mmCIF file of C-alpha atoms and ligand atoms in Angstrom:
data_model
loop_
_atom_site.group_PDB
_atom_site.id
_atom_site.type_symbol
_atom_site.label_atom_id
_atom_site.label_comp_id
_atom_site.label_asym_id
_atom_site.label_seq_id
_atom_site.Cartn_x
_atom_site.Cartn_y
_atom_site.Cartn_z
ATOM 1 C CA MET A 251 51.923 2.935 97.275
ATOM 2 C CA GLN A 252 53.030 6.375 96.074
ATOM 3 C CA LEU A 253 54.135 4.815 92.788
ATOM 4 C CA GLU A 254 50.734 3.181 92.460
ATOM 5 C CA TRP A 255 49.044 6.579 92.884
ATOM 6 C CA MET A 256 51.424 8.092 90.362
ATOM 7 C CA TRP A 257 50.500 5.345 87.925
ATOM 8 C CA LYS A 258 46.808 5.938 88.594
ATOM 9 C CA LEU A 259 47.309 9.670 88.021
ATOM 10 C CA GLN A 260 48.986 8.976 84.689
ATOM 11 C CA GLU A 261 46.123 6.729 83.622
ATOM 12 C CA LEU A 262 43.598 9.423 84.548
ATOM 13 C CA ASP A 263 45.580 12.120 82.738
ATOM 14 C CA LEU A 264 45.794 9.959 79.613
ATOM 15 C CA SER A 265 42.023 9.365 79.779
ATOM 16 C CA ILE A 266 41.410 13.116 80.194
ATOM 17 C CA VAL A 267 43.582 13.906 77.167
ATOM 18 C CA ALA A 268 41.813 11.231 75.095
ATOM 19 C CA LEU A 269 38.387 12.485 76.134
ATOM 20 C CA SER A 270 39.246 16.116 75.389
ATOM 21 C CA GLY A 271 40.452 15.015 71.969
ATOM 22 C CA GLU A 272 37.231 13.122 71.408
ATOM 23 C CA MET A 273 35.231 16.265 72.225
ATOM 24 C CA GLU A 274 37.235 18.399 69.822
ATOM 25 C CA GLU A 275 37.337 15.862 67.023
ATOM 26 C CA SER A 276 33.785 14.577 67.183
ATOM 27 C CA PRO A 277 32.664 13.858 63.586
ATOM 28 C CA LEU A 278 29.470 15.682 64.562
ATOM 29 C CA HIS A 279 31.375 19.006 64.426
ATOM 30 C CA GLN A 280 32.068 18.321 60.762
ATOM 31 C CA GLU A 281 28.457 17.253 60.144
ATOM 32 C CA VAL A 282 27.146 20.475 61.706
ATOM 33 C CA ARG A 283 29.542 22.557 59.605
ATOM 34 C CA ALA A 284 28.539 20.698 56.418
ATOM 35 C CA ALA A 285 24.806 21.107 57.160
ATOM 36 C CA ALA A 286 25.299 24.836 57.845
ATOM 37 C CA ALA A 287 27.228 25.264 54.575
ATOM 38 C CA ASP A 288 24.493 23.455 52.641
ATOM 39 C CA LEU A 289 21.875 25.716 54.217
ATOM 40 C CA ALA A 290 23.865 28.848 53.361
ATOM 41 C CA ALA A 291 24.178 27.663 49.729
ATOM 42 C CA LEU A 292 20.427 26.996 49.541
ATOM 43 C CA LYS A 293 19.623 30.421 50.979
ATOM 44 C CA GLU A 294 21.934 32.048 48.473
ATOM 45 C CA GLU A 295 20.248 30.133 45.641
ATOM 46 C CA LEU A 296 16.853 31.163 47.000
ATOM 47 C CA ALA A 297 17.853 34.837 47.171
ATOM 48 C CA GLN A 298 18.978 34.684 43.556
ATOM 49 C CA ALA A 299 15.727 32.972 42.524
ATOM 50 C CA GLU A 300 13.689 35.671 44.324
ATOM 51 C CA GLU A 301 15.665 38.401 42.607
ATOM 52 C CA ALA A 302 15.219 36.859 39.160
ATOM 53 C CA LEU A 303 11.516 36.407 39.836
ATOM 54 C CA GLN A 304 11.098 40.050 40.926
ATOM 55 C CA GLU A 305 12.853 41.152 37.783
ATOM 56 C CA ARG A 306 10.532 39.096 35.546
ATOM 57 C CA ARG A 307 7.453 40.361 37.402
ATOM 58 C CA LYS A 308 8.590 43.928 36.931
ATOM 59 C CA LYS A 309 9.117 43.249 33.259
ATOM 60 C CA LEU A 310 5.640 41.720 33.002
ATOM 61 C CA ARG A 311 4.062 44.764 34.661
ATOM 62 C CA SER A 312 5.707 47.116 32.202
ATOM 63 C CA LEU A 313 4.685 44.836 29.346
ATOM 64 C CA GLU A 314 1.084 44.888 30.572
ATOM 65 C CA MET A 315 1.124 48.674 30.726
ATOM 66 C CA ASN A 316 2.499 48.708 27.212
ATOM 67 C CA ILE A 317 -0.328 46.406 26.072
ATOM 68 C CA GLN A 318 -2.876 48.643 27.761
ATOM 69 C CA LYS A 319 -1.476 51.674 25.976
ATOM 70 C CA LEU A 320 -1.463 49.871 22.603
ATOM 71 C CA THR A 321 -5.036 48.672 23.180
ATOM 72 C CA SER A 322 -6.331 52.144 23.953
ATOM 73 C CA ASP A 323 -4.405 53.544 20.974
ATOM 74 C CA ARG A 324 -6.096 50.937 18.790
ATOM 75 C CA GLU A 325 -9.542 51.798 20.162
ATOM 76 C CA GLU A 326 -8.898 55.481 19.606
ATOM 77 C CA LEU A 327 -7.780 54.823 16.027
ATOM 78 C CA ARG A 328 -10.805 52.665 15.302
ATOM 79 C CA ARG A 329 -13.137 55.332 16.623
ATOM 80 C CA ARG A 330 -11.527 57.889 14.351
ATOM 81 C CA MET A 331 -11.584 55.562 11.328
ATOM 82 C CA TYR A 332 -15.236 54.660 11.644
ATOM 83 C CA GLY A 333 -16.391 58.040 12.873
ATOM 84 C CA ARG A 334 -17.501 60.851 10.716
ATOM 85 C CA ALA A 335 -14.390 62.937 11.026
ATOM 86 C CA VAL A 336 -12.281 61.101 8.431
ATOM 87 C CA ALA A 337 -11.199 63.598 5.851
ATOM 88 C CA SER A 338 -9.960 61.662 2.828
ATOM 89 C CA PRO A 339 -9.408 58.139 1.450
ATOM 90 C CA ARG A 340 -5.674 58.845 1.637
ATOM 91 C CA GLU A 341 -5.968 59.649 5.321
ATOM 92 C CA LEU A 342 -8.048 56.491 5.832
ATOM 93 C CA GLU A 343 -5.415 54.410 4.078
ATOM 94 C CA GLN A 344 -2.735 55.764 6.399
ATOM 95 C CA MET A 345 -4.922 55.003 9.390
ATOM 96 C CA GLU A 346 -5.436 51.447 8.179
ATOM 97 C CA LYS A 347 -1.689 51.016 7.838
ATOM 98 C CA LYS A 348 -1.213 52.342 11.330
ATOM 99 C CA LEU A 349 -3.918 50.039 12.656
ATOM 100 C CA THR A 350 -2.274 47.004 11.054
ATOM 101 C CA SER A 351 1.055 47.948 12.561
ATOM 102 C CA LEU A 352 -0.543 48.557 15.966
ATOM 103 C CA GLU A 353 -2.285 45.195 15.898
ATOM 104 C CA LYS A 354 0.901 43.424 14.905
ATOM 105 C CA ASP A 355 2.710 45.145 17.708
ATOM 106 C CA LEU A 356 -0.029 44.303 20.167
ATOM 107 C CA GLU A 357 -0.054 40.654 19.139
ATOM 108 C CA SER A 358 3.684 40.329 19.572
ATOM 109 C CA ARG A 359 3.518 42.049 23.010
ATOM 110 C CA GLU A 360 0.705 39.739 24.083
ATOM 111 C CA ASP A 361 2.685 36.688 22.982
ATOM 112 C CA GLU A 362 5.636 37.997 24.920
ATOM 113 C CA ALA A 363 3.514 38.567 28.022
ATOM 114 C CA LEU A 364 2.039 35.078 27.796
ATOM 115 C CA GLU A 365 5.472 33.520 27.503
ATOM 116 C CA LEU A 366 6.701 35.597 30.416
ATOM 117 C CA MET A 367 3.756 34.494 32.556
ATOM 118 C CA GLU A 368 4.609 30.867 31.864
ATOM 119 C CA THR A 369 8.227 31.529 32.782
ATOM 120 C CA ILE A 370 7.163 33.254 35.997
ATOM 121 C CA GLU A 371 4.920 30.329 36.869
ATOM 122 C CA LYS A 372 7.816 27.891 36.437
ATOM 123 C CA MET A 373 10.193 30.110 38.374
ATOM 124 C CA ASP A 374 7.645 30.467 41.131
ATOM 125 C CA LEU A 375 7.431 26.672 41.449
ATOM 126 C CA GLN A 376 11.224 26.423 41.546
ATOM 127 C CA ARG A 377 11.377 29.142 44.186
ATOM 128 C CA ASN A 378 8.776 27.310 46.295
ATOM 129 C CA GLU A 379 10.807 24.120 45.982
ATOM 130 C CA LEU A 380 13.866 25.995 47.230
ATOM 131 C CA VAL A 381 11.876 27.362 50.175
ATOM 132 C CA ARG A 382 10.811 23.813 51.020
ATOM 133 C CA ARG A 383 14.371 22.474 50.749
ATOM 134 C CA ALA A 384 15.773 25.335 52.840
ATOM 135 C CA GLY A 385 13.175 24.561 55.516
ATOM 136 C CA GLU A 386 14.174 20.904 55.530
ATOM 137 C CA GLN A 387 17.832 21.835 55.687
ATOM 138 C CA GLU A 388 17.175 24.127 58.638
ATOM 139 C CA GLU A 389 15.537 21.240 60.474
ATOM 140 C CA LEU A 390 18.449 18.954 59.613
ATOM 141 C CA LEU A 391 20.957 21.501 60.894
ATOM 142 C CA ALA A 392 19.008 21.969 64.135
ATOM 143 C CA ALA A 393 18.907 18.176 64.624
ATOM 144 C CA LYS A 394 22.659 17.874 64.023
ATOM 145 C CA GLU A 395 23.374 20.709 66.452
ATOM 146 C CA GLU A 396 21.218 19.017 69.033
ATOM 147 C CA GLN A 397 23.032 15.707 68.486
ATOM 148 C CA LEU A 398 26.397 17.413 68.870
ATOM 149 C CA GLU A 399 25.299 19.223 72.011
ATOM 150 C CA ALA A 400 23.999 15.988 73.549
ATOM 151 C CA ALA A 401 27.220 14.136 72.682
ATOM 152 C CA LEU A 402 29.345 16.939 74.120
ATOM 153 C CA ALA A 403 27.223 17.059 77.278
ATOM 154 C CA ARG A 404 27.814 13.328 77.820
ATOM 155 C CA LEU A 405 31.547 13.708 77.262
ATOM 156 C CA ARG A 406 31.667 16.761 79.549
ATOM 157 C CA ALA A 407 30.001 14.755 82.308
ATOM 158 C CA ASP A 408 32.578 11.967 81.828
ATOM 159 C CA LEU A 409 35.355 14.527 81.858
ATOM 160 C CA GLU A 410 34.131 16.078 85.096
ATOM 161 C CA GLN A 411 34.058 12.649 86.675
ATOM 162 C CA LEU A 412 37.642 11.976 85.586
ATOM 163 C CA GLN A 413 38.754 15.360 86.893
ATOM 164 C CA GLU A 414 37.100 14.655 90.216
ATOM 165 C CA GLN A 415 38.936 11.310 90.418
ATOM 166 C CA ARG A 416 42.123 13.095 89.480
ATOM 167 C CA ARG A 417 41.733 15.539 92.361
ATOM 168 C CA VAL A 418 41.302 12.634 94.772
ATOM 169 C CA VAL A 419 44.400 10.831 93.479
ATOM 170 C CA GLU A 420 46.485 13.990 93.384
ATOM 171 C CA ALA A 421 45.649 14.654 97.033
ATOM 172 C CA LYS A 422 47.067 11.271 97.965
ATOM 173 C CA LEU A 423 50.465 12.009 96.440
ATOM 174 C CA GLU A 424 53.222 13.451 98.595
ATOM 175 C CA PRO A 425 54.580 16.683 97.090
ATOM 176 C CA GLN A 426 57.936 15.247 95.975
ATOM 177 C CA PHE A 427 56.193 12.359 94.185
ATOM 178 C CA LEU A 428 53.742 14.731 92.549
ATOM 179 C CA GLU A 429 56.630 16.910 91.401
ATOM 180 C CA ARG A 430 58.423 13.848 90.028
ATOM 181 C CA TYR A 431 55.281 12.809 88.214
ATOM 182 C CA ARG A 432 55.031 16.252 86.583
ATOM 183 C CA ILE A 433 58.640 16.206 85.466
ATOM 184 C CA MET A 434 58.462 12.666 84.091
ATOM 185 C CA SER A 435 55.153 13.323 82.373
ATOM 186 C CA GLN A 436 56.519 16.422 80.675
ATOM 187 C CA ARG A 437 59.663 14.610 79.596
ATOM 188 C CA HIS A 438 57.796 11.683 78.029
ATOM 189 C CA GLN A 439 54.684 13.315 76.530
ATOM 190 C CA GLY A 440 52.336 12.265 79.309
ATOM 191 C CA ARG A 441 53.799 8.762 79.637
ATOM 192 C CA GLY A 442 56.615 9.253 82.117
ATOM 193 C CA LEU A 443 55.791 6.075 83.971
ATOM 194 C CA ALA A 444 56.099 2.641 82.439
ATOM 195 C CA ALA A 445 54.673 -0.587 83.805
ATOM 196 C CA VAL A 446 57.004 -3.535 84.044
ATOM 197 C CA GLU A 447 55.398 -6.712 82.852
ATOM 198 C CA GLY A 448 57.335 -9.927 82.324
ATOM 199 C CA ASP A 449 60.561 -7.975 83.053
ATOM 200 C CA ILE A 450 59.913 -5.761 80.063
ATOM 201 C CA CYS A 451 59.574 -1.967 80.200
ATOM 202 C CA GLY A 452 56.084 -1.108 78.933
ATOM 203 C CA GLY A 453 57.399 2.206 77.659
ATOM 204 C CA CYS A 454 60.070 0.995 75.257
ATOM 205 C CA GLY A 455 59.740 -2.782 75.186
ATOM 206 C CA VAL A 456 63.276 -3.497 76.384
ATOM 207 C CA PHE A 457 64.131 -6.055 79.090
ATOM 208 C CA ILE A 458 65.139 -4.489 82.393
ATOM 209 C CA SER A 459 68.353 -5.506 84.125
ATOM 210 C CA SER A 460 68.371 -7.834 87.148
ATOM 211 C CA LYS A 461 69.719 -4.985 89.275
ATOM 212 C CA GLN A 462 66.664 -2.872 88.462
ATOM 213 C CA LYS A 463 64.436 -5.888 88.980
ATOM 214 C CA ASP A 464 65.741 -6.233 92.542
ATOM 215 C CA LEU A 465 65.248 -2.515 93.206
ATOM 216 C CA LEU A 466 61.654 -2.740 92.088
ATOM 217 C CA TYR A 467 60.840 -4.758 95.188
ATOM 218 C CA ASN A 468 61.445 -1.673 97.289
ATOM 219 C CA PRO A 469 58.078 0.141 97.166
ATOM 220 C CA ARG A 470 59.631 3.561 97.750
ATOM 221 C CA ALA A 471 62.556 3.216 95.363
ATOM 222 C CA MET A 472 62.563 5.185 92.142
ATOM 223 C CA VAL A 473 63.765 2.856 89.420
ATOM 224 C CA TYR A 474 64.246 4.137 85.909
ATOM 225 C CA CYS A 475 64.408 2.217 82.664
ATOM 226 C CA GLU A 476 68.025 2.229 81.501
ATOM 227 C CA ASN A 477 66.871 2.386 77.909
ATOM 228 C CA CYS A 478 64.116 5.017 77.772
ATOM 229 C CA GLY A 479 64.493 6.707 81.154
ATOM 230 C CA ARG A 480 60.893 6.188 82.251
ATOM 231 C CA LEU A 481 60.041 5.633 85.873
ATOM 232 C CA LEU A 482 59.263 1.940 86.274
ATOM 233 C CA VAL A 483 56.227 0.675 88.110
ATOM 234 C CA LYS A 484 55.881 -2.977 88.997
ATOM 235 C CA ARG A 485 52.447 -4.215 88.099
ATOM 236 C CA ALA A 486 50.873 -7.368 89.415
ATOM 237 C CA PRO A 487 50.026 -9.682 86.474
ATOM 238 C CA GLU A 488 46.269 -9.688 87.122
ATOM 239 C CA GLU A 489 45.995 -5.885 86.924
HETATM 240 ZN ZN1 ZN B 86 61.963 1.760 78.796
#
């Protein structure tokens, strides 16, 4: 019976190792990481878009001030030209030249401002699209995190159950058998016990000798595979 409990303990330990691995290697970890990276990239893109937009708006404001200044200069010049204070035709000619230049300047500034406004409008739409996408990505990330947490919670519950079973089985083992189990498990990477089925060692696949076969009928005998050194456990065929 002690060998049976040792076998049961090995099966539980193998299940615990497999389950722990499943928790660590859940593909959901990778999905959460990927969603977080995508969100970070979107936020970075959004920050850059905001910065570029601010820059263009600043430029537009200074352009508008420039236009205002040119407009008032033009008004001032017109007042002087058509007022009574004009001294000579030569002076008037110079003023006309200046007016033409001012108007040309003003027109080009206004074209520039119009173009900039269109650019800002487009950039604003792109920025809003990025805000929308970042919002969606945040929701996706939250959903993935929730999925991962739920999956881990299920696995943790399974793991606790296995550990509880393990405690029960461990308590049934006499100290020297438990110690043997530990040694054998360590020596064979968690598979220190091998089931014998059809006279074959389940650990290495080699036929066991007839001498060992006879020894296996003694429930308290420790019989080791002559090939791989594992502790042999006789299993009934239906198990
Ligand atoms: Zn073997």
